[in-house]
Coordinates of C-alpha atoms and ligand atoms in Angstrom, one line a residue:
M1 CA 129.3 105.8 -146.5
S2 CA 129.8 108.8 -148.8
S3 CA 132.2 108.4 -151.7
G4 CA 135.3 110.4 -151.7
Q5 CA 136.3 109.3 -148.2
K6 CA 140.0 108.4 -147.9
T7 CA 140.7 104.7 -147.7
W8 CA 143.6 103.9 -145.3
R9 CA 145.5 100.7 -146.3
V10 CA 146.4 99.0 -143.1
G11 CA 149.2 96.4 -142.8
V12 CA 149.0 94.1 -139.8
A13 CA 152.0 92.1 -138.5
G14 CA 151.0 89.5 -136.0
L15 CA 147.7 87.6 -136.5
G16 CA 147.4 85.9 -133.0
T17 CA 145.0 86.9 -130.2
V18 CA 145.1 90.6 -130.9
G19 CA 145.8 90.6 -134.6
G20 CA 143.1 88.0 -135.2
G21 CA 140.7 90.1 -133.1
L22 CA 141.5 93.2 -135.2
L23 CA 140.8 91.4 -138.5
Q24 CA 137.6 90.1 -137.0
F25 CA 136.6 93.6 -135.8
L26 CA 137.2 95.2 -139.2
A27 CA 135.4 92.4 -141.0
E28 CA 132.4 92.8 -138.7
R29 CA 132.5 96.6 -138.9
P30 CA 133.0 97.4 -142.6
D31 CA 131.3 100.8 -141.8
F32 CA 134.0 101.6 -139.2
A33 CA 134.9 105.2 -140.2
P34 CA 134.9 107.3 -137.0
A35 CA 137.3 109.9 -138.5
G36 CA 135.6 110.0 -141.8
G37 CA 138.0 107.7 -143.5
R38 CA 137.9 104.0 -144.0
A39 CA 140.4 101.5 -142.7
V40 CA 141.0 98.4 -144.8
V41 CA 143.5 95.7 -144.0
T42 CA 145.3 95.1 -147.3
A43 CA 148.5 93.2 -146.2
V44 CA 149.5 90.9 -143.3
S45 CA 152.4 89.1 -141.9
A46 CA 152.7 86.3 -139.4
R47 CA 155.0 83.2 -138.9
S48 CA 152.7 80.6 -140.5
R49 CA 151.0 81.4 -143.7
S50 CA 148.9 78.2 -143.6
R51 CA 147.6 78.6 -140.0
E52 CA 143.8 79.1 -139.8
R53 CA 142.8 82.7 -138.9
P54 CA 139.5 84.1 -137.7
V55 CA 138.8 85.6 -141.1
D56 CA 139.8 84.6 -144.6
I57 CA 143.1 86.3 -145.5
S58 CA 143.6 84.7 -148.9
A59 CA 142.9 87.9 -150.7
L60 CA 145.4 90.0 -148.7
T61 CA 149.0 90.5 -149.6
W62 CA 151.2 88.1 -147.5
F63 CA 154.6 89.1 -146.2
D64 CA 156.9 86.5 -144.6
D65 CA 158.9 89.3 -143.1
P66 CA 157.2 92.0 -141.0
V67 CA 159.9 94.5 -141.8
A68 CA 159.2 94.2 -145.5
L69 CA 155.5 94.8 -144.7
A70 CA 156.3 97.8 -142.5
S71 CA 158.2 99.5 -145.3
S72 CA 155.9 98.6 -148.1
P73 CA 154.7 101.6 -150.2
D74 CA 151.4 99.9 -150.4
I75 CA 150.3 100.4 -146.9
D76 CA 149.4 103.7 -145.1
I77 CA 149.3 102.5 -141.5
F78 CA 151.5 99.8 -139.9
V79 CA 150.0 97.8 -137.0
E80 CA 152.5 95.8 -135.0
L81 CA 150.9 92.9 -133.0
V82 CA 153.9 90.4 -132.9
G83 CA 155.2 91.2 -129.5
G84 CA 158.6 91.2 -127.8
S85 CA 160.9 94.2 -126.9
D86 CA 163.4 93.4 -129.6
G87 CA 163.6 91.2 -132.7
P88 CA 161.1 91.5 -135.6
A89 CA 158.7 93.8 -133.7
K90 CA 161.3 96.5 -133.0
A91 CA 162.9 96.2 -136.5
A92 CA 159.4 96.5 -138.2
V93 CA 158.3 99.5 -136.1
E94 CA 161.6 101.2 -136.8
A95 CA 161.2 100.5 -140.5
A96 CA 157.7 101.8 -140.7
L97 CA 158.6 105.0 -138.8
K98 CA 161.7 105.5 -141.0
A99 CA 159.4 105.3 -144.0
G100 CA 157.2 108.0 -142.3
K101 CA 154.3 105.7 -141.7
P102 CA 152.0 105.9 -138.7
V103 CA 152.4 103.0 -136.3
V104 CA 149.9 101.4 -133.9
T105 CA 151.1 98.7 -131.5
A106 CA 149.9 96.8 -128.5
N107 CA 153.5 96.0 -127.5
K108 CA 154.2 97.1 -124.0
A109 CA 157.6 95.5 -123.8
L110 CA 158.8 97.4 -126.9
I111 CA 157.4 100.8 -125.6
A112 CA 158.7 100.3 -122.1
V113 CA 162.2 99.4 -123.2
H114 CA 162.7 101.4 -126.5
G115 CA 159.9 103.9 -126.3
A116 CA 162.1 107.0 -125.8
A117 CA 164.2 106.3 -129.0
L118 CA 161.2 105.3 -131.0
A119 CA 159.4 108.5 -130.0
V120 CA 162.4 110.5 -131.2
L121 CA 162.3 108.7 -134.5
A122 CA 158.5 109.0 -134.8
E123 CA 158.5 112.8 -134.1
E124 CA 161.5 113.4 -136.5
Q125 CA 159.4 111.7 -139.2
G126 CA 156.1 113.4 -138.2
A127 CA 154.5 110.0 -137.9
P128 CA 152.2 109.1 -135.0
L129 CA 153.2 106.2 -132.7
L130 CA 150.2 105.0 -130.8
F131 CA 149.9 102.2 -128.1
E132 CA 146.6 102.5 -126.2
A133 CA 146.3 98.7 -126.2
A134 CA 149.7 98.2 -124.6
V135 CA 148.3 99.1 -121.1
M136 CA 145.1 97.6 -119.7
G137 CA 144.0 96.2 -123.1
G138 CA 140.6 97.7 -123.9
T139 CA 140.3 99.9 -120.8
P140 CA 141.5 103.4 -121.5
A141 CA 144.6 104.5 -119.6
V142 CA 147.2 105.7 -122.1
K143 CA 145.1 108.4 -123.8
M144 CA 143.6 109.4 -120.4
L145 CA 147.1 110.2 -119.1
R146 CA 148.6 111.6 -122.3
E147 CA 145.7 113.7 -123.4
A148 CA 142.9 114.1 -120.8
M149 CA 145.2 114.7 -117.8
V150 CA 147.9 116.8 -119.5
G151 CA 146.4 119.9 -117.8
D152 CA 147.1 118.5 -114.3
D153 CA 150.2 117.4 -112.4
V154 CA 149.8 113.7 -111.8
K155 CA 151.3 112.7 -108.4
S156 CA 150.8 108.9 -108.6
V157 CA 149.3 106.0 -110.5
A158 CA 148.7 102.6 -108.9
G159 CA 146.8 99.6 -110.0
I160 CA 146.3 96.0 -111.0
L161 CA 147.8 95.8 -114.5
N162 CA 148.2 92.0 -115.1
G163 CA 145.1 90.0 -115.4
T164 CA 146.9 86.6 -115.2
C165 CA 148.3 87.4 -111.8
N166 CA 145.0 88.8 -110.6
Y167 CA 143.2 85.6 -111.8
I168 CA 145.8 83.4 -110.0
L169 CA 145.6 85.3 -106.7
S170 CA 141.8 85.4 -106.9
E171 CA 141.7 81.6 -107.5
M172 CA 144.2 80.9 -104.7
E173 CA 141.9 82.8 -102.3
A174 CA 138.6 81.3 -103.6
T175 CA 139.9 77.7 -103.6
G176 CA 142.6 77.7 -100.9
R177 CA 145.0 76.1 -103.4
E178 CA 148.8 76.8 -103.7
F179 CA 150.3 79.0 -106.4
A180 CA 151.8 76.2 -108.5
D181 CA 148.5 74.3 -108.6
V182 CA 146.5 77.3 -109.7
L183 CA 149.1 78.3 -112.3
A184 CA 149.1 74.9 -113.8
E185 CA 145.3 75.1 -114.1
A186 CA 145.5 78.6 -115.6
Q187 CA 147.9 77.3 -118.2
R188 CA 145.5 74.4 -119.1
L189 CA 142.7 76.9 -119.5
G190 CA 144.7 79.3 -121.6
Y191 CA 144.7 82.1 -119.0
A192 CA 148.5 81.8 -118.5
E193 CA 151.3 81.4 -121.1
A194 CA 153.3 78.2 -121.3
D195 CA 156.3 80.3 -120.1
P196 CA 154.5 82.3 -117.4
T197 CA 157.6 84.3 -116.2
T198 CA 156.7 87.6 -117.8
D199 CA 153.4 87.6 -116.1
V200 CA 153.9 85.9 -112.7
G201 CA 157.4 87.5 -112.3
G202 CA 155.9 90.9 -112.4
F203 CA 157.7 92.0 -115.6
D204 CA 154.6 92.6 -117.7
A205 CA 153.0 94.8 -115.0
A206 CA 156.4 96.6 -114.8
H207 CA 156.4 97.3 -118.6
K208 CA 153.0 98.8 -118.3
V209 CA 153.6 100.9 -115.2
S210 CA 156.8 102.2 -116.7
I211 CA 154.8 103.4 -119.7
L212 CA 152.2 105.0 -117.4
A213 CA 154.9 106.7 -115.4
A214 CA 156.4 108.3 -118.5
L215 CA 152.9 109.5 -119.6
A216 CA 152.0 110.7 -116.1
F217 CA 155.2 112.5 -115.3
G218 CA 156.3 113.7 -118.7
C219 CA 159.5 111.8 -118.7
A220 CA 161.1 109.0 -120.8
P221 CA 160.1 105.4 -119.9
N222 CA 162.8 103.9 -117.6
F223 CA 162.0 100.2 -117.3
A224 CA 165.4 99.4 -116.0
A225 CA 164.7 101.5 -112.8
A226 CA 161.6 99.6 -111.9
E227 CA 161.7 97.5 -108.7
I228 CA 160.0 94.2 -109.6
E229 CA 158.7 91.3 -107.4
G230 CA 156.2 88.8 -108.8
I231 CA 153.6 86.6 -107.1
D232 CA 155.4 83.3 -107.3
Q233 CA 156.3 83.4 -103.6
V234 CA 152.8 84.2 -102.4
T235 CA 151.4 81.2 -100.4
R236 CA 147.8 80.3 -99.6
S237 CA 148.8 80.8 -95.9
D238 CA 149.8 84.4 -96.7
I239 CA 146.5 84.9 -98.4
A240 CA 144.5 83.4 -95.6
M241 CA 146.4 85.3 -92.8
A242 CA 146.1 88.6 -94.7
R243 CA 142.4 88.0 -95.0
D244 CA 142.1 87.4 -91.3
L245 CA 143.7 90.8 -90.7
G246 CA 141.2 92.4 -93.1
Y247 CA 143.3 92.5 -96.3
R248 CA 143.5 90.9 -99.8
I249 CA 146.8 90.3 -101.6
K250 CA 147.1 91.9 -105.1
L251 CA 149.9 92.4 -107.5
V252 CA 150.1 96.2 -107.4
A253 CA 152.1 98.3 -109.9
S254 CA 152.6 101.9 -108.9
A255 CA 154.5 105.0 -109.8
D256 CA 154.9 107.9 -107.3
R257 CA 156.5 111.2 -107.9
S258 CA 158.1 113.1 -105.0
A259 CA 160.9 115.6 -104.5
D260 CA 163.4 112.7 -104.4
G261 CA 162.4 111.5 -107.9
V262 CA 160.1 108.8 -109.2
L263 CA 159.5 105.4 -107.6
V264 CA 158.2 102.7 -110.0
R265 CA 157.5 99.3 -108.4
V266 CA 155.6 96.2 -108.8
H267 CA 155.1 93.8 -105.9
P268 CA 152.4 91.8 -104.1
S269 CA 150.7 94.2 -101.8
L270 CA 147.9 94.1 -99.3
A271 CA 144.8 96.2 -99.9
P272 CA 142.0 96.5 -97.3
L273 CA 139.1 94.1 -98.2
S274 CA 136.7 97.0 -98.9
H275 CA 139.2 98.9 -101.2
P276 CA 138.3 99.0 -105.0
L277 CA 141.6 97.3 -105.8
A278 CA 140.8 94.4 -103.4
Q279 CA 137.4 94.3 -105.0
T280 CA 138.9 93.9 -108.5
G281 CA 138.7 90.1 -109.0
G282 CA 139.5 87.5 -111.7
A283 CA 141.3 88.8 -114.8
L284 CA 140.1 92.4 -114.4
N285 CA 142.5 95.3 -114.4
A286 CA 142.1 98.5 -112.3
L287 CA 143.9 101.8 -112.1
F288 CA 144.0 104.8 -109.7
I289 CA 145.4 108.1 -111.0
E290 CA 145.9 110.9 -108.5
G291 CA 146.2 114.4 -109.9
Q292 CA 147.1 117.6 -108.1
R293 CA 143.9 119.4 -109.2
I294 CA 141.6 116.7 -110.6
G295 CA 142.0 114.5 -107.5
R296 CA 141.5 110.7 -107.7
I297 CA 140.3 108.8 -110.8
F298 CA 139.5 105.1 -110.8
V299 CA 139.0 102.9 -113.9
Q300 CA 138.4 99.2 -114.0
G301 CA 137.9 96.9 -116.9
P302 CA 139.3 94.1 -119.0
G303 CA 143.1 94.3 -119.5
A304 CA 143.5 91.7 -122.1
G305 CA 141.7 89.4 -124.6
S306 CA 141.1 89.5 -128.3
G307 CA 138.0 91.7 -128.4
P308 CA 138.9 94.4 -125.9
T309 CA 142.5 94.7 -127.0
A310 CA 141.5 94.8 -130.7
A311 CA 139.0 97.6 -129.9
A312 CA 141.8 99.7 -128.4
V313 CA 144.0 99.1 -131.5
A314 CA 141.0 100.1 -133.7
A315 CA 140.6 103.3 -131.6
D316 CA 144.3 104.2 -132.3
I317 CA 143.7 103.5 -136.1
A318 CA 140.8 105.9 -135.9
D319 CA 143.1 108.5 -134.2
V320 CA 145.6 108.1 -137.0
M321 CA 142.8 108.8 -139.5
T322 CA 142.1 112.1 -137.9
G323 CA 145.5 113.3 -139.1
A324 CA 146.5 114.5 -135.6
V325 CA 150.1 114.1 -134.7
R326 CA 150.8 114.6 -131.0
P327 CA 153.9 114.0 -129.0
V328 CA 154.3 110.2 -128.4
F329 CA 154.5 110.7 -124.6
Q330 CA 153.5 113.9 -122.9
A331 CA 156.1 116.3 -124.3
P332 CA 158.3 116.5 -127.4
A333 CA 160.5 113.4 -127.4
T334 CA 163.8 115.3 -127.6
T335 CA 163.0 117.0 -124.3
L336 CA 162.2 113.8 -122.4
V337 CA 164.7 112.5 -119.9
P338 CA 164.5 109.3 -117.9
F339 CA 163.1 110.0 -114.4
T340 CA 165.4 109.9 -111.4
P341 CA 164.7 106.7 -109.5
V342 CA 164.2 107.1 -105.8
D343 CA 166.9 105.5 -103.7
P344 CA 165.3 102.2 -102.4
S345 CA 166.8 102.7 -98.9
R346 CA 164.5 105.8 -98.6
N347 CA 161.3 103.9 -99.3
S348 CA 159.0 103.6 -96.3
G349 CA 155.5 102.3 -95.7
R350 CA 153.4 99.9 -93.7
A351 CA 154.3 96.2 -93.9
F352 CA 152.8 92.7 -93.4
L353 CA 155.3 90.3 -91.9
S354 CA 154.9 86.5 -91.7
F355 CA 157.1 84.1 -89.7
L356 CA 157.2 80.4 -89.1
V357 CA 158.4 79.9 -85.6
K358 CA 159.0 76.9 -83.2
D359 CA 156.1 76.1 -80.9
E360 CA 157.8 77.1 -77.7
P361 CA 157.5 79.9 -75.0
G362 CA 159.2 83.2 -75.5
V363 CA 159.4 83.2 -79.3
I364 CA 156.9 85.8 -79.9
A365 CA 158.4 88.0 -77.3
A366 CA 161.8 87.6 -79.0
V367 CA 160.5 88.6 -82.4
S368 CA 158.5 91.6 -80.9
E369 CA 161.5 92.8 -78.9
T370 CA 163.8 92.7 -82.0
L371 CA 161.3 94.8 -83.9
A372 CA 160.8 97.2 -81.0
E373 CA 164.6 97.7 -80.6
A374 CA 164.9 98.5 -84.3
G375 CA 162.1 101.1 -83.9
V376 CA 159.5 99.1 -85.8
S377 CA 156.0 99.6 -84.4
I378 CA 153.6 96.7 -84.6
E379 CA 150.0 97.5 -85.5
S380 CA 148.3 94.1 -85.4
F381 CA 149.3 90.6 -84.6
L382 CA 147.8 87.1 -85.4
Q383 CA 148.8 83.6 -84.5
K384 CA 146.7 80.8 -85.9
P385 CA 146.4 77.4 -84.4
T386 CA 148.0 74.7 -86.6
E387 CA 147.4 70.9 -86.8
T388 CA 151.1 70.3 -87.2
P389 CA 152.8 72.5 -84.6
S390 CA 156.0 70.4 -84.8
E391 CA 156.5 71.8 -88.3
G392 CA 156.3 75.4 -87.0
V393 CA 153.6 77.8 -86.1
P394 CA 152.8 80.7 -88.5
I395 CA 152.5 84.2 -87.0
V396 CA 151.8 87.4 -88.9
M397 CA 151.8 91.0 -88.0
T398 CA 151.3 94.4 -89.6
T399 CA 153.5 97.4 -88.8
H400 CA 153.0 101.1 -88.8
A401 CA 155.0 103.0 -91.5
V402 CA 158.7 102.3 -91.3
A403 CA 161.7 102.8 -93.5
E404 CA 162.4 99.6 -95.5
S405 CA 166.1 99.7 -94.8
V406 CA 165.3 99.6 -91.0
L407 CA 162.7 96.8 -91.5
N408 CA 165.0 94.7 -93.6
A409 CA 167.8 95.0 -91.0
A410 CA 165.4 93.9 -88.3
L411 CA 164.3 91.0 -90.4
E412 CA 167.9 89.8 -90.8
Q413 CA 168.2 89.7 -87.0
I414 CA 164.9 87.9 -86.6
A415 CA 165.9 85.3 -89.3
A416 CA 169.0 84.5 -87.1
L417 CA 166.9 83.8 -84.0
P418 CA 167.1 80.0 -83.2
A419 CA 163.4 79.8 -82.8
V420 CA 162.6 81.2 -86.2
L421 CA 162.3 78.7 -89.0
G422 CA 163.1 79.8 -92.5
R423 CA 163.2 83.4 -93.8
P424 CA 160.6 85.9 -92.6
R425 CA 158.3 87.1 -95.4
L426 CA 157.7 90.8 -96.0
L427 CA 154.8 92.1 -98.1
R428 CA 153.9 95.7 -98.3
I429 CA 150.6 97.3 -97.5
A430 CA 149.6 99.3 -100.5
R431 CA 149.8 103.0 -100.2
I432 CA 146.4 103.7 -101.9
Ligands
NAP1 N1 146.8 88.9 -125.8 C1 146.3 90.0 -125.2 O1 145.3 90.0 -124.6 C2 147.1 91.3 -125.3 C3 146.7 92.4 -124.5 C4 147.4 93.6 -124.6 C5 148.5 93.6 -125.4 N2 149.0 92.5 -126.0 C6 150.2 92.6 -126.8 O2 149.9 92.4 -128.2 C7 151.0 91.8 -128.9 C8 150.5 90.5 -129.5 O3 150.0 89.7 -128.5 P1 149.1 88.4 -128.8 O4 148.6 87.9 -127.6 O5 148.2 88.6 -130.0 O6 150.3 87.4 -129.3 P2 150.1 86.0 -130.1 O7 148.7 85.4 -129.9 O8 151.3 85.1 -129.6 O9 150.4 86.4 -131.6 C9 151.6 86.7 -132.1 C10 151.6 86.8 -133.6 O10 152.8 87.2 -134.0 C11 153.2 86.4 -135.1 N3 154.7 86.3 -135.1 C12 155.5 85.8 -134.1 N4 156.8 85.9 -134.6 C13 156.8 86.5 -135.8 C14 157.8 86.8 -136.7 N5 159.1 86.6 -136.5 N6 157.4 87.3 -137.9 C15 156.1 87.5 -138.2 N7 155.1 87.2 -137.3 C16 155.4 86.7 -136.1 C17 152.6 85.0 -134.8 O11 152.5 84.3 -136.0 P3 151.8 82.8 -136.0 O12 150.3 83.1 -135.7 O13 151.9 82.4 -137.4 O14 152.5 82.0 -135.0 C18 151.3 85.5 -134.2 O15 150.3 85.7 -135.3 C19 152.0 91.6 -127.8 O16 152.9 92.7 -127.8 C20 151.2 91.6 -126.5 O17 152.0 92.0 -125.4 C21 148.3 91.3 -126.0

């Protein structure tokens, strides 16, 4: 390395999976100088000073309070890897930006919920606010939409954005076990958090797709408008029956722009077995982007983990070192408005329906007639033999495209039929 290169003093708050990975990366790559400068971690903050870290931090300046680290005059870049939409992460990022410091974060919850206000603050101060690692970990998605696709009009993004859910669904299919069983094992193996709600409830994927929607459509993130359904109600029977009809169940996060506004949703969806999303197994992530002119782009890769995520954080640090300051989203922050959410009653699409019915004649006809009277057209139908018919017989069907309001009304009627046991289940067939 030539002398005279600028040394950027990096302060890192959060030394867990991602923060520890970043320290390790910079320790292994002392020559990391992609933009001609050198990044050196000089100060850190975490909860426990005594906890063992992947590299020796005894020579670094320690801060108990991430906010004090963020506003320290002795750092040039603040890296936030604490997590959480509010609390110390938000306070520290605000403090760094108010002090005019570039901020790099992997915190999707913070950007999805407070991204618009933070972008205004960053741009007022002329400080970059970068978050490549917040979506799909090490697999590029943020820069692709913000920079590479800015010359196109993106119509939609859709993908698998939560590795924990994808792992659980893949394991349920491979082993024929129920959700709770696979989740418990994933927790034991460290693939799922002790409190799995953010992941399995669909909220993490919703944070990520809200960010992608903002980048894709040039609007402010609008997490509150996302429709969210997790995977905790998906059963092994749903998975097996979907497979028999030629589909695999995935947690799909999507954002679509139409004349009515923007529809951001996360829900378990069926993808045809041969589709690239259905082929995305284990903890992998995948994303389709559809542009007016560029057409369809597909990326697939690791969406989490210490190494991949730290690599994305390092790439953002490299970006800061170039001195470039771009709008945080796609356009100047003061011009961004939250997108107009599409009225859910106007949603339409194909559906997968599953019912548990009494084992008696005429039941299937009653269900089919109710659907036909409502104008719901059945595409395929399957009834599987069961060893315990006295407990009900599962039937599933797929429909042609139908308005969700129409379908939901028909399902209410079907639920009231005496021969139908429990509530009918509705899963969407992905529009991909
Ligand atoms: N893990 C991934 O693969 C991944 C992928 C993409 C994005 N992200 C995002 O990256 C961020 C960090 O995730 P992570 O998995 O690295 O989390 P983590 O392993 O739980 O680490 C969190 C770190 O923050 C520290 N911390 C917590 N509260 C603090 C406080 N009040 N003051 C100072 N430090 C505090 C913890 O300190 P102690 O170590 O002392 O407890 C720990 O070092 C999150 O926003 C997450 O969503 C993670």
